[in-house]
PDB file of C-alpha atoms in Angstrom:
ATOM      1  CA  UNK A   1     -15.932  23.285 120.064  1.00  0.00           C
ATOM      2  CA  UNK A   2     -16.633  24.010 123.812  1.00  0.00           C
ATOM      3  CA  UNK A   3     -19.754  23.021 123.723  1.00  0.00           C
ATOM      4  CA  UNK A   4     -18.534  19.220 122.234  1.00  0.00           C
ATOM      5  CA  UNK A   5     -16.610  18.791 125.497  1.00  0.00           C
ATOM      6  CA  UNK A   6     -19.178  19.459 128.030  1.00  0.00           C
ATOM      7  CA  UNK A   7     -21.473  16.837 129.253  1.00  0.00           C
ATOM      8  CA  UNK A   8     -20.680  13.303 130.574  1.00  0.00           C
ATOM      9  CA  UNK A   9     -18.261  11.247 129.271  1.00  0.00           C
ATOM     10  CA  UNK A  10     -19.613   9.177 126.071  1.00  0.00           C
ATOM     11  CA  UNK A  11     -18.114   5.524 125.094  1.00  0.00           C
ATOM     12  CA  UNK A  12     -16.349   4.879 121.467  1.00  0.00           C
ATOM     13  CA  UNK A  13     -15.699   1.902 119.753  1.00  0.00           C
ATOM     14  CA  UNK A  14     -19.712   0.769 120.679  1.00  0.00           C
ATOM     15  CA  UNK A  15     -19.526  -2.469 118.572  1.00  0.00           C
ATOM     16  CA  UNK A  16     -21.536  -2.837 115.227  1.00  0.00           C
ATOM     17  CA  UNK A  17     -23.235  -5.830 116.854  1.00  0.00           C
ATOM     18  CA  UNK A  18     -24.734  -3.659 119.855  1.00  0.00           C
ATOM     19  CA  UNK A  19     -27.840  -2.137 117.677  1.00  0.00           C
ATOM     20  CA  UNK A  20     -29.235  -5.891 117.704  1.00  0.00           C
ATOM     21  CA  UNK A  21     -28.720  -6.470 121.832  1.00  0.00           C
ATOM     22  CA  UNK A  22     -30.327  -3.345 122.124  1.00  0.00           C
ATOM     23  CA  UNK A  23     -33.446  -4.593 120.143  1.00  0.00           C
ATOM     24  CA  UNK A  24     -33.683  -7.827 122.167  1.00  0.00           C
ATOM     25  CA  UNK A  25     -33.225  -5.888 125.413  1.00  0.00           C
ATOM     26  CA  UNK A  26     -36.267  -4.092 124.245  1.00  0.00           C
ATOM     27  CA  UNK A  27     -38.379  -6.904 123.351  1.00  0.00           C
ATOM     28  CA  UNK A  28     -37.943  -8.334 127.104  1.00  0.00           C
ATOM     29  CA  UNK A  29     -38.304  -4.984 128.747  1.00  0.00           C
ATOM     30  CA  UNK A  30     -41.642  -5.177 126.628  1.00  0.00           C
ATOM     31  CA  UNK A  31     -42.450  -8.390 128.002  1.00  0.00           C
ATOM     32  CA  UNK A  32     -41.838  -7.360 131.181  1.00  0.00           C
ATOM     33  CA  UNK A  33     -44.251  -4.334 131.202  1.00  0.00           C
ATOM     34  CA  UNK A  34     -47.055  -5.240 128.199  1.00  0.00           C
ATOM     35  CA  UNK A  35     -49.622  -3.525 130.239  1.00  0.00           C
ATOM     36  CA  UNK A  36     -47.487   0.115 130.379  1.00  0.00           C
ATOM     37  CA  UNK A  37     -45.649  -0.686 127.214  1.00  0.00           C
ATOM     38  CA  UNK A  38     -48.440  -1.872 124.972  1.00  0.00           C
ATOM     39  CA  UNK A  39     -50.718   1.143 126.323  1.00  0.00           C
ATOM     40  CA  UNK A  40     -47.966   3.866 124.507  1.00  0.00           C
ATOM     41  CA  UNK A  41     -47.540   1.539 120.815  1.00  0.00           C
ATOM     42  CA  UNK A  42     -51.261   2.116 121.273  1.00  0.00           C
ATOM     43  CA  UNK A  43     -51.707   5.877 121.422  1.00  0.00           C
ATOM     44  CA  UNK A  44     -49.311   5.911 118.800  1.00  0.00           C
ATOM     45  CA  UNK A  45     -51.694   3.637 116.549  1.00  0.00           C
ATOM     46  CA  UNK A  46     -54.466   6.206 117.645  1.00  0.00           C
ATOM     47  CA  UNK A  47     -52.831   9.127 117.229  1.00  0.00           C
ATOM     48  CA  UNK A  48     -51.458   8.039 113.700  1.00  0.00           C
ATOM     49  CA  UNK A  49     -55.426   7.459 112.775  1.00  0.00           C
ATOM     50  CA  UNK A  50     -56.570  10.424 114.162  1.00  0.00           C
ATOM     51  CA  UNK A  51     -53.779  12.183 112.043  1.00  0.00           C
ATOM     52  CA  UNK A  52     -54.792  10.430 108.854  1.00  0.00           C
ATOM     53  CA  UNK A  53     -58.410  10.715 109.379  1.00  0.00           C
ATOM     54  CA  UNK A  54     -58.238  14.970 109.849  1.00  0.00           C
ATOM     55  CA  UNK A  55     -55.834  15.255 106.647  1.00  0.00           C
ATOM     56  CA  UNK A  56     -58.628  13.516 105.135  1.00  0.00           C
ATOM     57  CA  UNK A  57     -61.454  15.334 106.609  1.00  0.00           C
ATOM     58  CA  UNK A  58     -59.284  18.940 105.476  1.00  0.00           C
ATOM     59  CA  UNK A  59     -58.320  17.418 101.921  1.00  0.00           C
ATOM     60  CA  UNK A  60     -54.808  18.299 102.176  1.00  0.00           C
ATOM     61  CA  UNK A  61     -54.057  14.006 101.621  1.00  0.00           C
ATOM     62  CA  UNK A  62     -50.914  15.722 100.295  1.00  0.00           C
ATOM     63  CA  UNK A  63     -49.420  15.583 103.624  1.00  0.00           C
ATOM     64  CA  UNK A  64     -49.917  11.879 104.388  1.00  0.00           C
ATOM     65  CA  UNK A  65     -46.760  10.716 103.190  1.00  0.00           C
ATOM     66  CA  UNK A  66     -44.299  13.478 105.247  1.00  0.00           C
ATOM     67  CA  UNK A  67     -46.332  13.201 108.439  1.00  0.00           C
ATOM     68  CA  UNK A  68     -45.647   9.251 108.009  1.00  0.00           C
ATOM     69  CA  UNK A  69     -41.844  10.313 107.675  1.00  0.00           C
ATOM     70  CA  UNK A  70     -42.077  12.886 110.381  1.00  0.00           C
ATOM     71  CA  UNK A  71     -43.292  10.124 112.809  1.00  0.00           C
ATOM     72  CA  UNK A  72     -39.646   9.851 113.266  1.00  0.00           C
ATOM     73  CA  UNK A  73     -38.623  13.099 114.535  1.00  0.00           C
ATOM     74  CA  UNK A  74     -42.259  12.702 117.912  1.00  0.00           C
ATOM     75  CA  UNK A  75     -41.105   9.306 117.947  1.00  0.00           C
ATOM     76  CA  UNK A  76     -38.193  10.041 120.742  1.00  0.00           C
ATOM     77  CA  UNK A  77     -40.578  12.362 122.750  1.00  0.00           C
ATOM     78  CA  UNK A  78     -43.621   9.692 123.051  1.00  0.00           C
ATOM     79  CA  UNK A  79     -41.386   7.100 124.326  1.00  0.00           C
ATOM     80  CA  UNK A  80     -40.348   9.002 127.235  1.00  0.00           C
ATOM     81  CA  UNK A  81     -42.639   6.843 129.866  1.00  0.00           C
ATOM     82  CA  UNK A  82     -40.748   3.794 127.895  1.00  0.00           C
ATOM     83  CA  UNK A  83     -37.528   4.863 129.679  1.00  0.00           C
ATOM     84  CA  UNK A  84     -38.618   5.501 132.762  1.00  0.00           C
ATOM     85  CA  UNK A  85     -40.152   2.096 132.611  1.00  0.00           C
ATOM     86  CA  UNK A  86     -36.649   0.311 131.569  1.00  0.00           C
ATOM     87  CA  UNK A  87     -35.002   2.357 133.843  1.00  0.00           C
ATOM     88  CA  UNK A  88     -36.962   1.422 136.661  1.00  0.00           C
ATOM     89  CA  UNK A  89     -36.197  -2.498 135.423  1.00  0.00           C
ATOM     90  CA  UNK A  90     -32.641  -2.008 135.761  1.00  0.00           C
ATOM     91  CA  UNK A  91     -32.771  -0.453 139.311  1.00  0.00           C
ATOM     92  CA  UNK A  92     -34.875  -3.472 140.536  1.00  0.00           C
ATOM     93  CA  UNK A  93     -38.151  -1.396 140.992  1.00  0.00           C
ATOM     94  CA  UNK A  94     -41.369  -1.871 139.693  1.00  0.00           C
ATOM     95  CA  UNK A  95     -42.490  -0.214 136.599  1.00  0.00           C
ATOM     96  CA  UNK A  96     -46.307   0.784 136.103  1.00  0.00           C
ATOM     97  CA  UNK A  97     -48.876   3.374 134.311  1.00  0.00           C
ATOM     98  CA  UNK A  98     -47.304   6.158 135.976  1.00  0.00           C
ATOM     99  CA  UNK A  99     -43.751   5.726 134.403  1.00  0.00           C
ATOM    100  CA  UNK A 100     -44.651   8.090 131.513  1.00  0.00           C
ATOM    101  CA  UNK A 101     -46.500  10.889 134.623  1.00  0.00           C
ATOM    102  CA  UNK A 102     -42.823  10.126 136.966  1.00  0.00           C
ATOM    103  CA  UNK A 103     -40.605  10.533 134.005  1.00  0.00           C
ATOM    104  CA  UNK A 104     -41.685  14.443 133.098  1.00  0.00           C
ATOM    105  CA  UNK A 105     -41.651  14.578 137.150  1.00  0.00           C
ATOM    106  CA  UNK A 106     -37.844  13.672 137.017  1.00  0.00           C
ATOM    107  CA  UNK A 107     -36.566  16.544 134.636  1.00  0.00           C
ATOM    108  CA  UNK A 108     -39.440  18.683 133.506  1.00  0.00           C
ATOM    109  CA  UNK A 109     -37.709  21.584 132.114  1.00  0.00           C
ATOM    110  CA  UNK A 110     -35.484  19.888 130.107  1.00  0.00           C
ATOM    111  CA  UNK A 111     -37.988  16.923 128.645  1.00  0.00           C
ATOM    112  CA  UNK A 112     -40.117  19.894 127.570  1.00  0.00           C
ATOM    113  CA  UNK A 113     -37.800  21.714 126.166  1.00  0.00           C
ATOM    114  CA  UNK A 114     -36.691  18.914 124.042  1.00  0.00           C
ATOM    115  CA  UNK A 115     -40.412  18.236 122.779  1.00  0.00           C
ATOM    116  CA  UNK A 116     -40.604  21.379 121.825  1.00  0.00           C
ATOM    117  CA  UNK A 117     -37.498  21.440 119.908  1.00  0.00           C
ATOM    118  CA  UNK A 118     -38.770  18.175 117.927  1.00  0.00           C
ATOM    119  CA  UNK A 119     -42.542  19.936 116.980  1.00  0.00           C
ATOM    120  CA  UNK A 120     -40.604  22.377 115.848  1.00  0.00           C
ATOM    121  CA  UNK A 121     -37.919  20.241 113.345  1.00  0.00           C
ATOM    122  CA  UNK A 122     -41.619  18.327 112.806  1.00  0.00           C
ATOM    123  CA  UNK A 123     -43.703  21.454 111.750  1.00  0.00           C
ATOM    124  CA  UNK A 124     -40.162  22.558 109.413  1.00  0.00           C
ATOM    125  CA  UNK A 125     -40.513  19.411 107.255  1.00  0.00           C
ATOM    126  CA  UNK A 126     -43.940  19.976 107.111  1.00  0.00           C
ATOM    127  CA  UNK A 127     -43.416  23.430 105.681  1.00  0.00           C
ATOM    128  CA  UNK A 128     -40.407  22.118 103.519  1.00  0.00           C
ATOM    129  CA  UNK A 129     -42.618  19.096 102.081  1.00  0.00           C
ATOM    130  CA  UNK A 130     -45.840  21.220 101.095  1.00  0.00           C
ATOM    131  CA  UNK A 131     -43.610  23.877  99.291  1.00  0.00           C
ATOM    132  CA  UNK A 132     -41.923  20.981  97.655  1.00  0.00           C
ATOM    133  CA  UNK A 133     -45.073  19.416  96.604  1.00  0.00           C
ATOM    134  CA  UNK A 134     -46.299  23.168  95.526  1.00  0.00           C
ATOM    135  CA  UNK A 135     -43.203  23.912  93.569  1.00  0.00           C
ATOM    136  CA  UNK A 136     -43.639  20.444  91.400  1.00  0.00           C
ATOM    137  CA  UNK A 137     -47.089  20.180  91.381  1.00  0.00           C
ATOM    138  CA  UNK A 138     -49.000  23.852  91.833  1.00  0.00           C
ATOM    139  CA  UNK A 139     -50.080  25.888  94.685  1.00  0.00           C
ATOM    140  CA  UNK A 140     -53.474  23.848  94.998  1.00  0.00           C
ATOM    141  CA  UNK A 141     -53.274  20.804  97.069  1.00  0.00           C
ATOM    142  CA  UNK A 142     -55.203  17.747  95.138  1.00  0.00           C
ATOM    143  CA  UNK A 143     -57.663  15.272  97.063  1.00  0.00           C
ATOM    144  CA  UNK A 144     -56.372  12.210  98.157  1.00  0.00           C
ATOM    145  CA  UNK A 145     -57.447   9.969  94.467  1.00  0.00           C
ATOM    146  CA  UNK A 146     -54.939  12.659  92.821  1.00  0.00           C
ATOM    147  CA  UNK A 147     -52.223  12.966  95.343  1.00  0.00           C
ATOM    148  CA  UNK A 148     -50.654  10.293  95.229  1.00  0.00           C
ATOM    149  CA  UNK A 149     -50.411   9.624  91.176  1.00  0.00           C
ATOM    150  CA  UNK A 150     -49.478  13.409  90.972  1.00  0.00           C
ATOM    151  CA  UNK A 151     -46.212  12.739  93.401  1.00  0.00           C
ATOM    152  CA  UNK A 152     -45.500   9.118  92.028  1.00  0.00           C
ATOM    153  CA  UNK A 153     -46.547   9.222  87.917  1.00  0.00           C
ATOM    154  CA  UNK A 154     -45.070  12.655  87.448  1.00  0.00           C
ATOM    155  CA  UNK A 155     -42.710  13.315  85.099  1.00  0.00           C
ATOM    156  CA  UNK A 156     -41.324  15.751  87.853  1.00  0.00           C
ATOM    157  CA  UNK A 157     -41.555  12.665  90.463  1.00  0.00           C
ATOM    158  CA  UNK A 158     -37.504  11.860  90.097  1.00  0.00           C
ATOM    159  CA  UNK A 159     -36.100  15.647  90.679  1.00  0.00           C
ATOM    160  CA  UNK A 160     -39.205  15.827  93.355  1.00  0.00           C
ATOM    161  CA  UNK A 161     -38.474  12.600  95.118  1.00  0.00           C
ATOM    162  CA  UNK A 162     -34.830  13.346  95.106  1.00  0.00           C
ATOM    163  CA  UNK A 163     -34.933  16.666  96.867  1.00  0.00           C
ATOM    164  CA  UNK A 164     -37.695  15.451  98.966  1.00  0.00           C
ATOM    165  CA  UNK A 165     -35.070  12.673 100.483  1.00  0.00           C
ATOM    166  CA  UNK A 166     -32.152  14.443 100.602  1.00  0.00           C
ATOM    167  CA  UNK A 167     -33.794  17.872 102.586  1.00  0.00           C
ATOM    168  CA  UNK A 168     -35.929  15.110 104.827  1.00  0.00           C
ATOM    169  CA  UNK A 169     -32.371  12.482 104.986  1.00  0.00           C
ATOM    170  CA  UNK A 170     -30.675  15.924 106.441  1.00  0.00           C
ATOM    171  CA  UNK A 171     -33.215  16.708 108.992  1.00  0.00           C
ATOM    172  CA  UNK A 172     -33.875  13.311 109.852  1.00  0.00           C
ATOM    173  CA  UNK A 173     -29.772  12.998 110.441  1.00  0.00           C
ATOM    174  CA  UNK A 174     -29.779  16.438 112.651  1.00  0.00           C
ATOM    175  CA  UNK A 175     -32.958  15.315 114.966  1.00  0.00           C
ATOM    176  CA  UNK A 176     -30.979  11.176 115.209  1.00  0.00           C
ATOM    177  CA  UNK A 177     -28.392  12.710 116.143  1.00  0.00           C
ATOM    178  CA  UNK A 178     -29.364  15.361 118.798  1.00  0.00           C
ATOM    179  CA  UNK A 179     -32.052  12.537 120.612  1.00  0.00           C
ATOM    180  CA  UNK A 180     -30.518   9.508 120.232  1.00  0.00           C
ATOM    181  CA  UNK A 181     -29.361   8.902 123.862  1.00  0.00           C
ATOM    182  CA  UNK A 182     -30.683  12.351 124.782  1.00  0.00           C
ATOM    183  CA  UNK A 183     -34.184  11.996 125.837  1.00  0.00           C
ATOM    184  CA  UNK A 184     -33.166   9.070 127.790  1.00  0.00           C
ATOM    185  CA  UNK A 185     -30.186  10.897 129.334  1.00  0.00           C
ATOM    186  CA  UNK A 186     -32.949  13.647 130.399  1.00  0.00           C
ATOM    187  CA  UNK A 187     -34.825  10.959 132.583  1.00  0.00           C
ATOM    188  CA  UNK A 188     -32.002   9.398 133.615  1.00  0.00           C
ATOM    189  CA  UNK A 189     -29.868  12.700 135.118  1.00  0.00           C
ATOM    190  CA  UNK A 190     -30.510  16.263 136.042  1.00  0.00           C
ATOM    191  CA  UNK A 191     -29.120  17.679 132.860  1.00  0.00           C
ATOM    192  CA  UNK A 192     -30.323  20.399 130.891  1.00  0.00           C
ATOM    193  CA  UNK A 193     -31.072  19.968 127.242  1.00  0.00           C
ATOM    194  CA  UNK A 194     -28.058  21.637 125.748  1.00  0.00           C
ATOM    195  CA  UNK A 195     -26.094  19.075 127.321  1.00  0.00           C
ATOM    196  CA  UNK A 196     -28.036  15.976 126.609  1.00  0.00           C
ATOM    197  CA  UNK A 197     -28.455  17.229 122.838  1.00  0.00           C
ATOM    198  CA  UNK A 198     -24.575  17.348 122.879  1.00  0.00           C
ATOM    199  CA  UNK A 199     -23.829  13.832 124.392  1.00  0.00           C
ATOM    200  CA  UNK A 200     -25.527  12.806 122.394  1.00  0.00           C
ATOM    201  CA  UNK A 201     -23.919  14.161 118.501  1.00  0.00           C
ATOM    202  CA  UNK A 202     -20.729  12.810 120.608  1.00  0.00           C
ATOM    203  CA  UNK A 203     -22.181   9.808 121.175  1.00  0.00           C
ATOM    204  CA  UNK A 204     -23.541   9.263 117.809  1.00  0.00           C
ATOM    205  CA  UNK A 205     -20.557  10.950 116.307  1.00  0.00           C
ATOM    206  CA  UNK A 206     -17.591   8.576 117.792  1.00  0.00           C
ATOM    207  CA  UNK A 207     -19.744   5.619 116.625  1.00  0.00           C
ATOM    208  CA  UNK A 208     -20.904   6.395 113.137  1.00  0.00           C
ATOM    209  CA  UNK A 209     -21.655   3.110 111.626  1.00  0.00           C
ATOM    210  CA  UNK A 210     -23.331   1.987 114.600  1.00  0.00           C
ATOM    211  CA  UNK A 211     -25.274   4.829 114.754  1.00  0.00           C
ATOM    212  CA  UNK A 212     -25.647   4.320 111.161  1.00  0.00           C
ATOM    213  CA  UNK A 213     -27.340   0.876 111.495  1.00  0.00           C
ATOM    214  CA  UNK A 214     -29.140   1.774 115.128  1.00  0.00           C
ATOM    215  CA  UNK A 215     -30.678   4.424 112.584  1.00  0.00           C
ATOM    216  CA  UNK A 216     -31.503   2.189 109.687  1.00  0.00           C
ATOM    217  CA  UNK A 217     -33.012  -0.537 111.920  1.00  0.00           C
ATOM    218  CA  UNK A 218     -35.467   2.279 113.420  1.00  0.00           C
ATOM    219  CA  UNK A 219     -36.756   3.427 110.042  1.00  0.00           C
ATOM    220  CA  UNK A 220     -37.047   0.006 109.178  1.00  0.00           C
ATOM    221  CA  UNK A 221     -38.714  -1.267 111.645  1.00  0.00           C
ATOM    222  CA  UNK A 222     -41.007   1.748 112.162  1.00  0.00           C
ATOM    223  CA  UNK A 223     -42.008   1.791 108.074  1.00  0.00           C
ATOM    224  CA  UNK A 224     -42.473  -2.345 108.350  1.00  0.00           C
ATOM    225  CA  UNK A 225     -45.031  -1.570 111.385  1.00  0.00           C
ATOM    226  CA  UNK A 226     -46.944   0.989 109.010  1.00  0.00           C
ATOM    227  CA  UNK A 227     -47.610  -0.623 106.697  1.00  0.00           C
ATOM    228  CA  UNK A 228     -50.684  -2.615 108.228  1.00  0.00           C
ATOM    229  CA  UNK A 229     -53.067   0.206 108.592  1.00  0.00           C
ATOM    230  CA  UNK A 230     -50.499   1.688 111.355  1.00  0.00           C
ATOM    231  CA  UNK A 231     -51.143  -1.298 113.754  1.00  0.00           C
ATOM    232  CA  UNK A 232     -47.612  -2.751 113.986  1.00  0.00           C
ATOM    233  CA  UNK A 233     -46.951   0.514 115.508  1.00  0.00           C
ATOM    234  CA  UNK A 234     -48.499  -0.911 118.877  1.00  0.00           C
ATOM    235  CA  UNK A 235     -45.651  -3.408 119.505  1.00  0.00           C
ATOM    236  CA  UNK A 236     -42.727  -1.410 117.182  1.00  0.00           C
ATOM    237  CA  UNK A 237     -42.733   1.553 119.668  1.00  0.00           C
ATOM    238  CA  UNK A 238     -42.403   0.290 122.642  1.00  0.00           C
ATOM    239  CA  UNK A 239     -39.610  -2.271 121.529  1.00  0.00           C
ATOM    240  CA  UNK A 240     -37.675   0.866 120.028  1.00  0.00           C
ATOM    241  CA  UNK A 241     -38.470   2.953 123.332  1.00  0.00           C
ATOM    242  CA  UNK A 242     -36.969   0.447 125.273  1.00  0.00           C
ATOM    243  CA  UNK A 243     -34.252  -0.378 123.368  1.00  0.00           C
ATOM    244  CA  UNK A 244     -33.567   2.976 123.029  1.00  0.00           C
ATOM    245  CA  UNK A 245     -32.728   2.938 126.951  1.00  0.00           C
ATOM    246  CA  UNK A 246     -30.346   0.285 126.611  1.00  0.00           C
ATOM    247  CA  UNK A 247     -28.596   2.356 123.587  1.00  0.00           C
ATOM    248  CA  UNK A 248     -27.829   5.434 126.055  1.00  0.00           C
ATOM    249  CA  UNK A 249     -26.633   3.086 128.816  1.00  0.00           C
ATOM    250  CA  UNK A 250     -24.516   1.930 126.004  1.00  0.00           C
ATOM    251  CA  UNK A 251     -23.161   4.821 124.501  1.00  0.00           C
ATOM    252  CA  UNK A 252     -22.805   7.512 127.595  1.00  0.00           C
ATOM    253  CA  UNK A 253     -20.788   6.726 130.830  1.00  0.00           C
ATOM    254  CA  UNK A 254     -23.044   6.043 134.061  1.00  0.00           C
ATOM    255  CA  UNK A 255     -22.080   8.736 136.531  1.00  0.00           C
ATOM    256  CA  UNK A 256     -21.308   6.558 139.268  1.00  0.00           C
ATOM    257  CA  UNK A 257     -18.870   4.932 136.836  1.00  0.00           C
ATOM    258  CA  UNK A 258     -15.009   6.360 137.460  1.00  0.00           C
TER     259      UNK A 258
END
């Protein structure tokens, strides 16, 4: 209960409407910076490859589909150099390459801390998903032309998919909540992460349903941009990262404001 009160003041009543300004806000700070911007949506689209291709290489395809859901819970720490970039928009300065380098610069401790928090919820549902998969479908993991009929034409593939959601909805839920504005916050203000992870459940908490939608548009948006081979990634990202920035100056209280 303390710890809900600490940390700086949060906004409620954030209308429904907002998630949508917050997604064209991020589309022109991507305009505004292709160069920077672009450069991040494509180490994603690498780094999403060069996940794919070593599942592959191991034959463990069975873990294709949660790393493609656990995109969601790096997501928040790749974008950092995003904010740093919108930030710098809003204060009139010029953004660059060296916005992601400047934003660990600004709060080190706590942006690391933070990442490793995330791997850590990441690896989880990685542990969670292959024991799910093992319980269902045996201890041996198939190759990839067996995988995925095994998890989709099972008989077991209701109870399996079922469980699967709800375990990955609740983790999902706990990681929205705790770096929604948070990682943003961290570049933005000399907090710690403890308080930035706590803003933001308040934050997210005294706006459910536009959380709620913020949240939906994200996994929406990020699935829709995965679809092509990963490349829609390139452009998704950044507008997310962005628009992320304008969802914390939202939702939390600038500190010069009274």
């Amino acid at each position: 209960a303390e710890l809900a009160r600490t940390g700086p003041a949060i906004r409620r009543g954030v209308p429904l409407t907002a998630p949508f300004r917050w997604l064209r806000a991020g589309i022109a700070d991507t305009r505004r910076t292709p160069g920077p911007s672009l450069t991040v949506g494509g180490i994603c689209f690498v780094v999403s490859w060069l996940l794919v291709a070593a599942i592959l290489y191991l034959d463990y395809a069975v873990l294709i589909l949660p790393l493609t859901a656990g995109f969601m819970f790096a997501a928040p720490l790749l974008a950092v150099g995003l904010y740093e970039g919108s930030r710098r928009i809003e204060a009139g300065e010029a953004p660059g390459l060296d916005a992601t380098f400047a934003a660990f610069n600004r709060n080190r401790f706590g942006i690391a801390f933070m990442g490793t928090l995330l791997m850590m919820f990441l690896y989880g549902w990685l542990r969670v998903a292959t024991m799910l998969f093992a319980l269902f479908f045996g201890l041996e993991a198939p190759p990839l032309e067996h995988a995925l009929s095994r998890a989709f034409l099972s008989p077991d593939t209701i109870i399996y998919g079922a469980t699967g959601t709800i375990i990955g909805a609740v983790l999902a839920s706990l990681v929205f909540g705790a770096t929604a504005v948070s990682l943003p916050m961290l570049v933005d203000r000399r907090v710690d992460a403890v308080t930035a992870a706590a803003t933001s459940m308040r934050a997210v908490t005294a706006n459910p349903m536009t959380a709620a939608l913020w949240a939906f548009l994200i996994v929406a948006i990020t699935f829709t941009a995965s679809l092509p081979g990963f490349l829609g990634l390139v452009v998704a990202v950044p507008v997310i990262g962005h628009a992320t920035w304008h969802a914390y100056r939202d939702l939390v209280v600038p500190a010069e404001a009274p």
